[in-house]
Structures are given as structure tokens and as C-alpha cells.
Amino acid sequence: MAHPIIFDTDPGVDDAQAIAIAMAHPDIELLGMTTTFGNVDITTATHNALLLAELAERQVPVAQGAAAPMVKPRHPAPTHIHGDNGLGNIALPEVQGKADSRSAAQFIVDTVNARPGEVSLVAVGPLGNLAAALQLDPALIEKVKQVIVMGGSIKEGGNVTPVAEANIFNDPHAAQRVLTAGWPLVMVGLDVTHRCVLGPRQMARIEAGQGRLGQVLAGSYAFYRSFYQQMLGIDGCCPHDSCALAWLVRPEMFTTQRGHLNVVTEGLAEGQTLFAPQERDFIESRWSGTPYSEVCLGIEGEAAVEWMTATLVGDA
Ligand code: BDR
Ligand code: CA
């Protein structure tokens, strides 16, 4: 079964790998990419999205979006993780194509309205574009098939602060709107992405299986891997953003829980995602006032990484 998606992204090494999966998997119909600041500034994000599509010899519309958070000042891009160019500082070819003339938010609105009930939004960066799309067309909540967000953390703790995951921390106000909008939403956070390690053996297979794109994925991975070696002591990297696509195509690899999400927008815990499970009563009802969402709390990590690798070597 084909899954038509818009991929909202801040590429980014792990974004790049996920984009390659979205282009390679026979059951994913990539309708377009929308870009956001996050791992890189917005111009670099758009450049990289266009470049990755060209390396795969694919015509994929790319619409540029949020350059900064909705409310808070923008933090500098994490160049120590993704490199200055977002792709591990490797030399990159020139980009030929141009971005769509529409904003990312307008692209989302137009694309979903053209196929109501069919399109999944897969968001793997800060959530300003989805928040802006909702502002343009609040009825989107009835018209998207589902929203899959790579971001947040329930039990795992944070990766940029003790409690916050990067995508949510980078724009907590947008995240609060998106995670509580009432559309069918699944959160794929650090609770599952940290259970997946893509090692050098798999990366060598991907490099061999993806031509020019494979060289860029492998070259950028080498830079990203050294960050994970220092930070988490693992030999490989966590393919965060690809996990959102694993949910799209192979949700049976995950365990989830239903409940209410909230995002802390101010103070020491800004960017923290709070989850009140459906079946629990708490001392007050204010944690449970938001619509139901689904959060991923478990994953078959090895199977998910094998799915990613197989997709990128053409065995999906
Ligand atoms: C998320 O933050 C970004 O750095 C990654 O691309 C991923 O989307 C992981 O916390
Ligand atoms: Ca990302």
C-alpha cells in the first residue's frame, strides 16, 4: 500500500538518510519536502533537500519554511553534530534546481487539500511549518491522514537539555500547537530512537547500494558517528528521523501508548514533552485536557535498523 507523505525536515545527517529512505521505499510516495531551520539554517536546509533529491535523480518539490522559532530566539545550529553544511562538512556538488515558490505552510495546505484524508505529514525537525499550516487552514486536522513527529521524549530524558529533545526544544511554542491540535498524531521520540543503532557495517552496505547519494550519506555519517561515540559511547549513530518512516511503513515494530501530550514552553524545562496516559488519574485534570495522541515507547531496534538498511540497498 502506498503512503503519500510530505516530509518536513532540517537536513541534517540523519534527515538525509531518512530522505533517502522516503525516496527509495516502494510503498512511500514522497509528494514533497518542506524545510525548516534546526540542524542548519533555513537556506542550507533547502539546499540540502534539493541536493539529496538531485543525487537520487528524483523530481521532488521542495518548499522552504521556518527560519526561526515562533517566539524564542534561535539557538546557533549544532555544527559539532551535523557539520557547518549539515552533511558532515563533506564536499558537495552544486545544486541545479530551485525551491517551490510557495512557503512550506502553503505547500502543506495545498497538497493535503488536493488529496483529503490521504496524506501523512512526517515531521522530523522543529515544528514551525506544521504550526503555520494549521494557522492557514485549521481544518487540516480533519484532512490529514496522520501526523508523525520525530521529537520529544517521555521516559528517556532529553538530548539537548536534561529533559528536552532537540526538535521540541528548538521551537516549543510550535510544538505545543502541533502536539495538541487534535489531529491523528504519533510521537516517535528518543524513547525509541535511542534503541536503534546504525553501525558501520550497515553503513557500508548503504554506501554500496545508493550510488552518489550513498557516498554523501556515508561521508556525512562518518562525522555524525564520532559525535555519538563521544556522547553515548556507541559505535554508530541513532537514525532518529528514519524511525518516523519506520512507523509509517512498519508500525508493528513499535509499542505505543495513548494519552495526552503537553509541551513545556518556558523556564528550565522548556521543550520537555509531558505525557499523561489515558488510563491514569492524576491529582488534577490539567495534564489530561489535551486531545488524545499516541506515543511510541518501545521498538524492535535491530529490526528497525535492518528495515532501514534493506530499504536503502533496494531490498524493501
Ligand atoms: C532530532 O534532532 C535533530 O538533530 C535530528 O535530525 C533529529 O531530528 C533528534 O533529537
Ligand atoms: Ca531532523
XYZ file of C-alpha atoms and ligand atoms in Angstrom:
327
model
C 0.000 0.000 0.000
C 1.380 3.412 -0.935
C 1.751 6.058 1.738
C 1.641 9.591 0.280
C 3.686 11.860 2.555
C 5.084 15.343 2.952
C 8.448 15.166 4.680
C 9.150 18.192 6.876
C 12.867 18.305 7.561
C 16.038 20.161 8.647
C 18.741 18.160 6.826
C 20.913 17.229 8.818
C 22.786 13.885 8.627
C 20.021 11.668 9.976
C 17.447 13.641 7.997
C 19.453 12.899 4.846
C 19.282 9.196 5.483
C 15.540 9.405 6.090
C 15.052 11.404 2.890
C 16.907 8.664 1.013
C 14.535 6.089 2.539
C 11.480 8.169 1.615
C 12.711 8.274 -1.983
C 13.720 4.600 -2.107
C 10.878 2.738 -0.433
C 8.347 1.395 -2.945
C 5.444 1.984 -0.548
C 6.257 5.650 0.130
C 5.053 8.325 -2.257
C 7.104 11.424 -1.473
C 4.853 14.314 -2.536
C 7.304 16.957 -1.406
C 9.722 18.141 1.206
C 9.256 21.196 3.376
C 12.277 22.656 5.103
C 12.920 24.273 8.449
C 15.813 25.701 10.404
C 17.123 23.321 13.081
C 20.218 21.266 12.414
C 21.194 24.017 9.932
C 19.943 27.454 8.894
C 16.964 27.528 6.550
C 18.932 28.258 3.354
C 21.216 25.302 3.980
C 18.240 23.088 4.822
C 16.600 23.889 1.486
C 19.881 23.474 -0.396
C 20.417 20.048 1.140
C 16.874 18.856 0.422
C 17.223 19.879 -3.227
C 20.672 18.300 -3.437
C 19.585 14.956 -1.974
C 16.709 14.702 -4.462
C 19.073 15.512 -7.334
C 21.604 12.920 -6.206
C 18.815 10.351 -6.286
C 17.771 11.672 -9.725
C 14.293 12.399 -8.434
C 11.977 15.363 -9.077
C 10.667 16.210 -5.636
C 9.176 19.637 -4.870
C 10.966 21.405 -2.012
C 9.226 24.306 -0.247
C 11.147 26.484 2.163
C 9.728 27.202 5.596
C 10.523 28.462 9.072
C 13.803 30.352 9.502
C 13.420 30.787 13.253
C 11.269 29.702 16.192
C 7.842 31.298 16.693
C 8.679 33.039 19.957
C 12.111 32.345 21.441
C 15.415 33.410 19.850
C 17.075 30.855 17.581
C 19.939 28.847 19.040
C 23.034 28.520 16.867
C 22.975 25.441 14.611
C 24.675 22.365 16.168
C 27.648 22.333 13.784
C 29.543 19.918 16.055
C 26.901 17.256 15.285
C 25.944 17.822 11.643
C 28.869 19.959 10.394
C 28.684 23.519 9.037
C 26.923 22.323 5.874
C 24.592 19.885 7.673
C 26.208 16.952 5.907
C 29.350 16.398 7.947
C 31.435 19.047 6.146
C 31.999 16.819 3.127
C 32.439 18.470 -0.265
C 29.065 18.702 -2.015
C 28.151 19.124 -5.680
C 26.328 22.206 -6.993
C 22.549 22.236 -6.792
C 20.746 22.829 -10.095
C 17.107 23.049 -9.011
C 15.130 25.736 -7.215
C 12.674 25.671 -4.349
C 8.927 25.828 -4.951
C 7.674 29.421 -4.933
C 5.207 28.652 -2.124
C 6.002 28.718 1.576
C 6.282 25.364 3.314
C 2.990 26.036 5.137
C 1.165 26.866 1.901
C 2.629 23.783 0.223
C 1.321 21.622 3.070
C -2.140 23.188 2.889
C -2.393 22.845 -0.909
C -1.080 19.291 -1.004
C -3.312 17.987 1.784
C -6.376 19.715 0.322
C -5.699 18.141 -3.064
C -5.969 14.668 -1.508
C -8.072 14.954 1.655
C -7.747 12.027 4.029
C -4.764 10.545 2.209
C -1.627 12.499 3.094
C 0.583 11.817 6.119
C 2.781 14.609 7.442
C 6.106 13.247 8.636
C 7.887 15.957 10.621
C 11.467 15.440 11.732
C 12.608 18.951 12.630
C 11.293 21.857 14.717
C 7.548 22.149 14.138
C 7.042 25.736 12.901
C 5.885 24.707 9.416
C 3.133 22.467 10.722
C 2.050 25.146 13.194
C 1.940 27.726 10.374
C -0.019 25.360 8.128
C -2.578 24.874 10.905
C -2.881 28.617 11.209
C -3.539 28.952 7.466
C -6.090 26.143 7.429
C -7.337 24.951 10.835
C -9.485 22.309 9.079
C -6.273 20.449 8.229
C -6.795 18.495 11.432
C -9.703 16.733 9.695
C -7.959 16.355 6.341
C -4.539 14.828 7.061
C -4.350 11.084 7.336
C -1.922 11.273 10.236
C 0.936 13.335 11.634
C 4.122 11.514 12.599
C 6.509 13.602 14.682
C 10.089 12.626 15.374
C 10.651 14.567 18.540
C 10.165 14.587 22.253
C 10.963 12.132 24.976
C 8.793 10.634 27.694
C 10.947 8.335 29.855
C 14.319 8.638 28.146
C 15.254 12.175 29.201
C 16.492 14.820 26.811
C 19.361 15.109 24.395
C 19.876 18.891 24.397
C 18.807 19.552 27.981
C 18.276 17.038 30.773
C 14.590 16.910 29.805
C 14.202 18.222 26.235
C 14.718 16.643 22.836
C 16.226 18.939 20.159
C 13.292 19.318 17.748
C 10.869 20.254 20.518
C 13.392 22.455 22.343
C 14.130 24.387 19.142
C 10.546 25.643 18.919
C 8.487 24.644 21.959
C 5.625 27.019 21.132
C 5.156 25.468 17.703
C 5.458 22.004 19.223
C 2.759 22.783 21.786
C 0.362 23.749 18.979
C 1.178 20.750 16.820
C 1.185 18.113 19.557
C -2.133 19.304 20.992
C -4.016 20.177 17.779
C -6.295 17.144 17.849
C -5.235 15.568 14.569
C -4.280 11.894 14.491
C -0.721 12.150 15.817
C 2.040 9.734 16.728
C 5.141 10.870 18.594
C 8.298 8.971 17.723
C 10.719 10.239 20.332
C 14.021 9.391 21.978
C 12.322 6.537 23.869
C 12.546 4.580 20.621
C 15.201 6.322 18.529
C 17.817 5.673 21.230
C 17.064 1.945 20.959
C 18.282 1.945 17.330
C 21.956 1.990 16.394
C 23.036 2.111 12.788
C 26.587 0.758 12.790
C 29.468 0.928 10.316
C 28.594 -2.466 8.822
C 25.124 -1.321 7.795
C 26.519 1.985 6.581
C 28.961 0.196 4.297
C 26.016 -1.688 2.736
C 24.102 1.561 2.292
C 27.107 3.282 0.707
C 27.435 0.449 -1.802
C 23.695 0.420 -2.538
C 22.980 4.094 -3.122
C 25.398 5.378 -5.784
C 26.315 9.083 -5.485
C 23.739 9.564 -2.776
C 25.315 6.683 -0.847
C 28.675 8.442 -0.866
C 27.112 11.554 0.658
C 25.238 9.508 3.269
C 28.382 7.583 4.213
C 30.640 10.650 4.240
C 28.303 12.625 6.470
C 27.703 9.595 8.686
C 31.428 9.397 9.500
C 31.265 12.878 11.058
C 28.000 12.174 12.909
C 29.315 8.851 14.224
C 32.168 10.492 16.088
C 29.635 12.648 17.965
C 27.739 9.525 19.074
C 30.938 7.791 20.093
C 31.761 10.684 22.413
C 28.244 11.339 23.716
C 26.602 7.932 24.067
C 29.613 5.623 23.802
C 28.033 3.681 20.929
C 29.700 2.583 17.704
C 27.254 4.007 15.214
C 24.521 6.586 15.284
C 20.872 6.820 16.198
C 18.858 7.136 12.985
C 16.227 9.325 14.676
C 14.417 10.613 11.625
C 14.288 7.280 9.803
C 12.363 5.888 12.792
C 9.430 8.130 11.841
C 9.317 6.418 8.440
C 9.665 3.016 10.086
C 6.481 3.851 11.987
C 4.760 4.875 8.739
C 5.502 1.615 6.949
C 6.083 -0.917 9.751
C 4.149 0.220 12.861
C 4.063 -3.356 14.155
C 7.728 -2.955 15.167
C 6.655 -0.420 17.823
C 4.749 -0.467 21.078
C 2.721 2.636 21.827
C 0.576 4.160 24.481
C -2.373 6.501 24.083
C -2.757 9.601 26.187
C -2.429 13.352 26.411
C 0.644 15.323 25.373
C 1.763 18.751 26.538
C 4.902 20.770 25.910
C 6.629 22.995 28.445
C 7.226 26.303 26.663
C 9.038 28.411 29.274
C 11.546 28.067 32.075
C 14.150 25.487 32.952
C 12.135 22.606 31.497
C 11.327 24.345 28.170
C 10.947 21.836 25.397
C 10.042 18.963 27.704
C 7.195 16.761 26.488
C 4.736 15.683 29.183
C 2.592 12.595 28.726
C -0.482 11.633 30.738
C -1.505 8.066 29.825
C -5.167 7.550 29.019
C -5.919 5.185 31.860
C -4.294 7.166 34.706
C -5.995 9.639 37.027
C -3.831 12.443 38.348
C -4.271 14.823 41.258
C -5.723 17.449 38.921
C -7.104 17.238 35.415
C -4.802 19.833 33.819
C -2.369 17.241 32.435
C -5.222 15.492 30.648
C -7.011 18.357 28.932
C -5.441 17.924 25.512
C -6.718 15.603 22.751
C -5.517 12.028 22.593
C -2.264 11.179 20.823
C -0.179 8.060 20.523
C 3.416 7.918 21.790
C 5.966 5.287 20.865
C 7.586 3.761 23.944
C 9.160 0.594 22.548
C 10.716 -0.582 19.298
C 12.374 -3.675 17.904
C 15.578 -1.713 17.362
C 17.532 -4.271 15.356
C 14.580 -4.998 13.099
C 14.020 -1.297 12.506
C 17.674 -0.722 11.557
C 17.550 -3.750 9.270
C 14.416 -2.302 7.632
C 16.251 0.991 7.025
C 19.301 -0.743 5.597
C 17.297 -3.107 3.410
C 15.302 -0.175 2.038
C 18.496 1.636 1.098
C 20.028 -1.360 -0.619
C 16.873 -1.961 -2.642
C 15.582 -4.986 -0.714
C 12.423 -3.416 0.718
C 16.444 15.189 16.207
O 17.188 16.410 16.263
C 17.932 16.581 15.085
O 19.222 16.928 15.385
C 17.876 15.274 14.356
O 17.908 15.468 12.953
C 16.588 14.667 14.796
O 15.520 15.148 14.012
C 16.963 14.235 17.276
O 16.821 14.797 18.534
Ca 15.896 16.243 11.863
